[in-house]
Amino acid sequence: MAADKRVSDLLRENGLKATKGRVEMLGLFLKAGRPLGQMQIMEMLGLKLDRASVYRTLNAFTEAGIIHMAYVNGRHRVYELPDKCSGRNCHPHFSCRSCGMTACLEGFQVRYKGNLGKGFVAERQKVLIEGLCPDCKEK
Amino acid sequence: MAADKRVSDLLRENGLKATKGRVEMLGLFLKAGRPLGQMQIMEMLGLKLDRASVYRTLNAFTEAGIIHMAYVNGRHRVYELPDKCSGRNCHPHFSCRSCGMTACLEGFQVRYKGNLGKGFVAERQKVLIEGLCPDCKEK
DNA sequence: AGCATGGATGCGACATTATTGCAATAATAA
DNA sequence: TTATTATTGCAATAATGTCGCATCCATGCT
């Protein structure tokens, strides 16, 4: 598959060996276009990869900067491609406090005003807006 | 102790029985003036309460709205009084990506612009700014 | 292409955080 | 004071994530 070749190159450019599992996982992120957690990844891949490998790959991708942890939903860490985030300006997410459904909020701008304090360096911001989704609002 | 009486009343006003453990825990939050996690609470109370009770109490307080979960630090959930948050305008936190140190950012304003979308209701926002603290910046 | 090598994988064991069931206990209302 | 009912403590269990180690395989070299 030609797409796999591009994914492999992307991995190597970031100093990572292009193993089968990694190519599949990165392919998932590229196709999905939405945040993914370990469980979802395993299910989407048909449980072909070991749990430990998925975790290790997520960590490797994160260290390499290929993905980043978007937010924590309950006990689940959810990752995504950083392509919609420019450095310290990550796009926010919405989370329903009732059903746990989460979504990216694009076209949403967050600005903050104030000083962090002497010596602090801000690298990025994570914004999570909590509330009710349309379904849960009904009840 | 007179302070305990006030704390007990605060609990009953929120529909919670004023048990010894709850009074002590809520007292901690009121005195601390900073975010607390389960482990810190146990240590501050000298391990007098059972782990399960601390977790159940944190959940009860959260449901009652007496406290809320400020952020997740690694695997630790950290709670705080919502007194510095007015509804949908919670104060942000800073977290050092190197040493894990976290702090409340008061005197910091966050504004966001955009529409959530049809039917969504925003109840509050959580903002976490990640970066380096002065100590870790040195290295 | 074949081979060497070091990183990646799979597996099981372990660590950590959080929740649950149940009997005993304590806080509230009468 | 007593009855009622929620809460606690304890142990067991769940859920998420990490680690060690033997094996495997992607890569670079010849």
GROMACS .gro file of C-alpha atoms in nm, chain A:
model
  139
    1MET     CA    1   0.000   0.000   0.000
    2ALA     CA    2   0.138   0.338  -0.094
    3ALA     CA    3  -0.005   0.501   0.213
    4ASP     CA    4   0.192   0.264   0.431
    5LYS     CA    5   0.510   0.379   0.265
    6ARG     CA    6   0.437   0.738   0.356
    7VAL     CA    7   0.355   0.640   0.712
    8SER     CA    8   0.677   0.442   0.739
    9ASP     CA    9   0.879   0.735   0.617
   10LEU     CA   10   0.706   0.960   0.866
   11LEU     CA   11   0.808   0.724   1.143
   12ARG     CA   12   1.170   0.706   1.030
   13GLU     CA   13   1.189   1.082   0.996
   14ASN     CA   14   1.105   1.094   1.362
   15GLY     CA   15   1.370   0.846   1.459
   16LEU     CA   16   1.139   0.548   1.502
   17LYS     CA   17   1.169   0.209   1.341
   18ALA     CA   18   0.883   0.145   1.102
   19THR     CA   19   0.747  -0.176   1.248
   20LYS     CA   20   0.418  -0.324   1.141
   21GLY     CA   21   0.239  -0.233   1.459
   22ARG     CA   22   0.358   0.125   1.451
   23VAL     CA   23   0.261   0.170   1.091
   24GLU     CA   24  -0.086   0.040   1.166
   25MET     CA   25  -0.126   0.258   1.471
   26LEU     CA   26  -0.007   0.575   1.307
   27GLY     CA   27  -0.227   0.493   1.010
   28LEU     CA   28  -0.522   0.476   1.244
   29PHE     CA   29  -0.453   0.819   1.382
   30LEU     CA   30  -0.416   0.962   1.034
   31LYS     CA   31  -0.738   0.807   0.914
   32ALA     CA   32  -0.943   0.861   1.227
   33GLY     CA   33  -0.904   1.237   1.247
   34ARG     CA   34  -1.021   1.218   1.604
   35PRO     CA   35  -0.874   1.140   1.945
   36LEU     CA   36  -0.805   0.775   2.022
   37GLY     CA   37  -0.741   0.582   2.338
   38GLN     CA   38  -0.563   0.251   2.393
   39MET     CA   39  -0.882   0.047   2.402
   40GLN     CA   40  -1.020   0.196   2.084
   41ILE     CA   41  -0.693   0.132   1.908
   42MET     CA   42  -0.691  -0.232   2.013
   43GLU     CA   43  -1.048  -0.277   1.896
   44MET     CA   44  -0.992  -0.103   1.565
   45LEU     CA   45  -0.691  -0.323   1.501
   46GLY     CA   46  -0.879  -0.637   1.600
   47LEU     CA   47  -0.666  -0.695   1.911
   48LYS     CA   48  -0.372  -0.786   1.693
   49LEU     CA   49  -0.125  -0.594   1.905
   50ASP     CA   50  -0.030  -0.658   2.262
   51ARG     CA   51  -0.155  -0.416   2.523
   52ALA     CA   52   0.197  -0.338   2.638
   53SER     CA   53   0.306  -0.264   2.284
   54VAL     CA   54   0.021  -0.025   2.229
   55TYR     CA   55   0.111   0.162   2.545
   56ARG     CA   56   0.479   0.164   2.455
   57THR     CA   57   0.402   0.286   2.107
   58LEU     CA   58   0.177   0.561   2.237
   59ASN     CA   59   0.459   0.673   2.464
   60ALA     CA   60   0.712   0.653   2.184
   61PHE     CA   61   0.490   0.855   1.952
   62THR     CA   62   0.433   1.111   2.224
   63GLU     CA   63   0.802   1.149   2.299
   64ALA     CA   64   0.872   1.186   1.931
   65GLY     CA   65   0.600   1.448   1.907
   66ILE     CA   66   0.398   1.256   1.648
   67ILE     CA   67   0.096   1.254   1.876
   68HIS     CA   68   0.018   1.411   2.210
   69MET     CA   69  -0.219   1.337   2.493
   70ALA     CA   70  -0.529   1.540   2.428
   71TYR     CA   71  -0.708   1.483   2.757
   72VAL     CA   72  -0.790   1.233   3.028
   73ASN     CA   73  -1.144   1.100   3.018
   74GLY     CA   74  -1.220   0.930   3.345
   75ARG     CA   75  -0.928   0.693   3.367
   76HIS     CA   76  -0.858   0.683   2.998
   77ARG     CA   77  -0.582   0.877   2.833
   78VAL     CA   78  -0.681   0.995   2.491
   79TYR     CA   79  -0.429   1.087   2.223
   80GLU     CA   80  -0.445   1.268   1.893
   81LEU     CA   81  -0.235   1.411   1.617
   82PRO     CA   82  -0.115   1.759   1.704
   83ASP     CA   83  -0.183   1.889   1.357
   84LYS     CA   84  -0.468   2.109   1.471
   85CYS     CA   85  -0.253   2.256   1.745
   86SER     CA   86   0.013   2.513   1.687
   87GLY     CA   87   0.260   2.495   1.968
   88ARG     CA   88   0.100   2.650   2.270
   89ASN     CA   89  -0.238   2.682   2.112
   90CYS     CA   90  -0.403   2.340   2.128
   91HIS     CA   91  -0.766   2.322   2.027
   92PRO     CA   92  -1.006   2.259   2.314
   93HIS     CA   93  -1.226   1.958   2.376
   94PHE     CA   94  -1.575   1.917   2.506
   95SER     CA   95  -1.680   1.643   2.743
   96CYS     CA   96  -2.032   1.552   2.853
   97ARG     CA   97  -2.041   1.507   3.228
   98SER     CA   98  -2.334   1.269   3.195
   99CYS     CA   99  -2.248   1.022   2.919
  100GLY     CA  100  -1.875   1.085   2.890
  101MET     CA  101  -1.894   1.162   2.519
  102THR     CA  102  -1.611   1.385   2.406
  103ALA     CA  103  -1.543   1.590   2.096
  104CYS     CA  104  -1.288   1.825   1.952
  105LEU     CA  105  -1.391   2.186   1.939
  106GLU     CA  106  -1.252   2.332   1.625
  107GLY     CA  107  -1.326   2.687   1.532
  108PHE     CA  108  -1.298   2.758   1.899
  109GLN     CA  109  -1.044   3.003   2.025
  110VAL     CA  110  -0.901   3.028   2.370
  111ARG     CA  111  -0.708   3.326   2.489
  112TYR     CA  112  -0.555   3.377   2.822
  113LYS     CA  113  -0.430   3.688   2.988
  114GLY     CA  114  -0.188   3.715   3.274
  115ASN     CA  115   0.161   3.623   3.379
  116LEU     CA  116   0.269   3.275   3.472
  117GLY     CA  117   0.532   3.413   3.704
  118LYS     CA  118   0.906   3.450   3.709
  119GLY     CA  119   1.087   3.164   3.543
  120PHE     CA  120   0.787   2.963   3.426
  121VAL     CA  121   0.770   2.859   3.065
  122ALA     CA  122   0.437   2.776   2.902
  123GLU     CA  123   0.463   2.520   2.627
  124ARG     CA  124   0.103   2.440   2.561
  125GLN     CA  125  -0.244   2.463   2.700
  126LYS     CA  126  -0.511   2.203   2.740
  127VAL     CA  127  -0.866   2.324   2.758
  128LEU     CA  128  -1.153   2.095   2.844
  129ILE     CA  129  -1.504   2.229   2.853
  130GLU     CA  130  -1.746   2.022   3.054
  131GLY     CA  131  -2.120   2.025   3.029
  132LEU     CA  132  -2.407   1.838   2.870
  133CYS     CA  133  -2.441   1.709   2.519
  134PRO     CA  134  -2.772   1.746   2.332
  135ASP     CA  135  -2.882   1.391   2.418
  136CYS     CA  136  -2.816   1.422   2.789
  137LYS     CA  137  -2.960   1.771   2.803
  138GLU     CA  138  -3.303   1.637   2.712
  139LYS     CA  139  -3.343   1.438   3.030
   0.00000   0.00000   0.00000
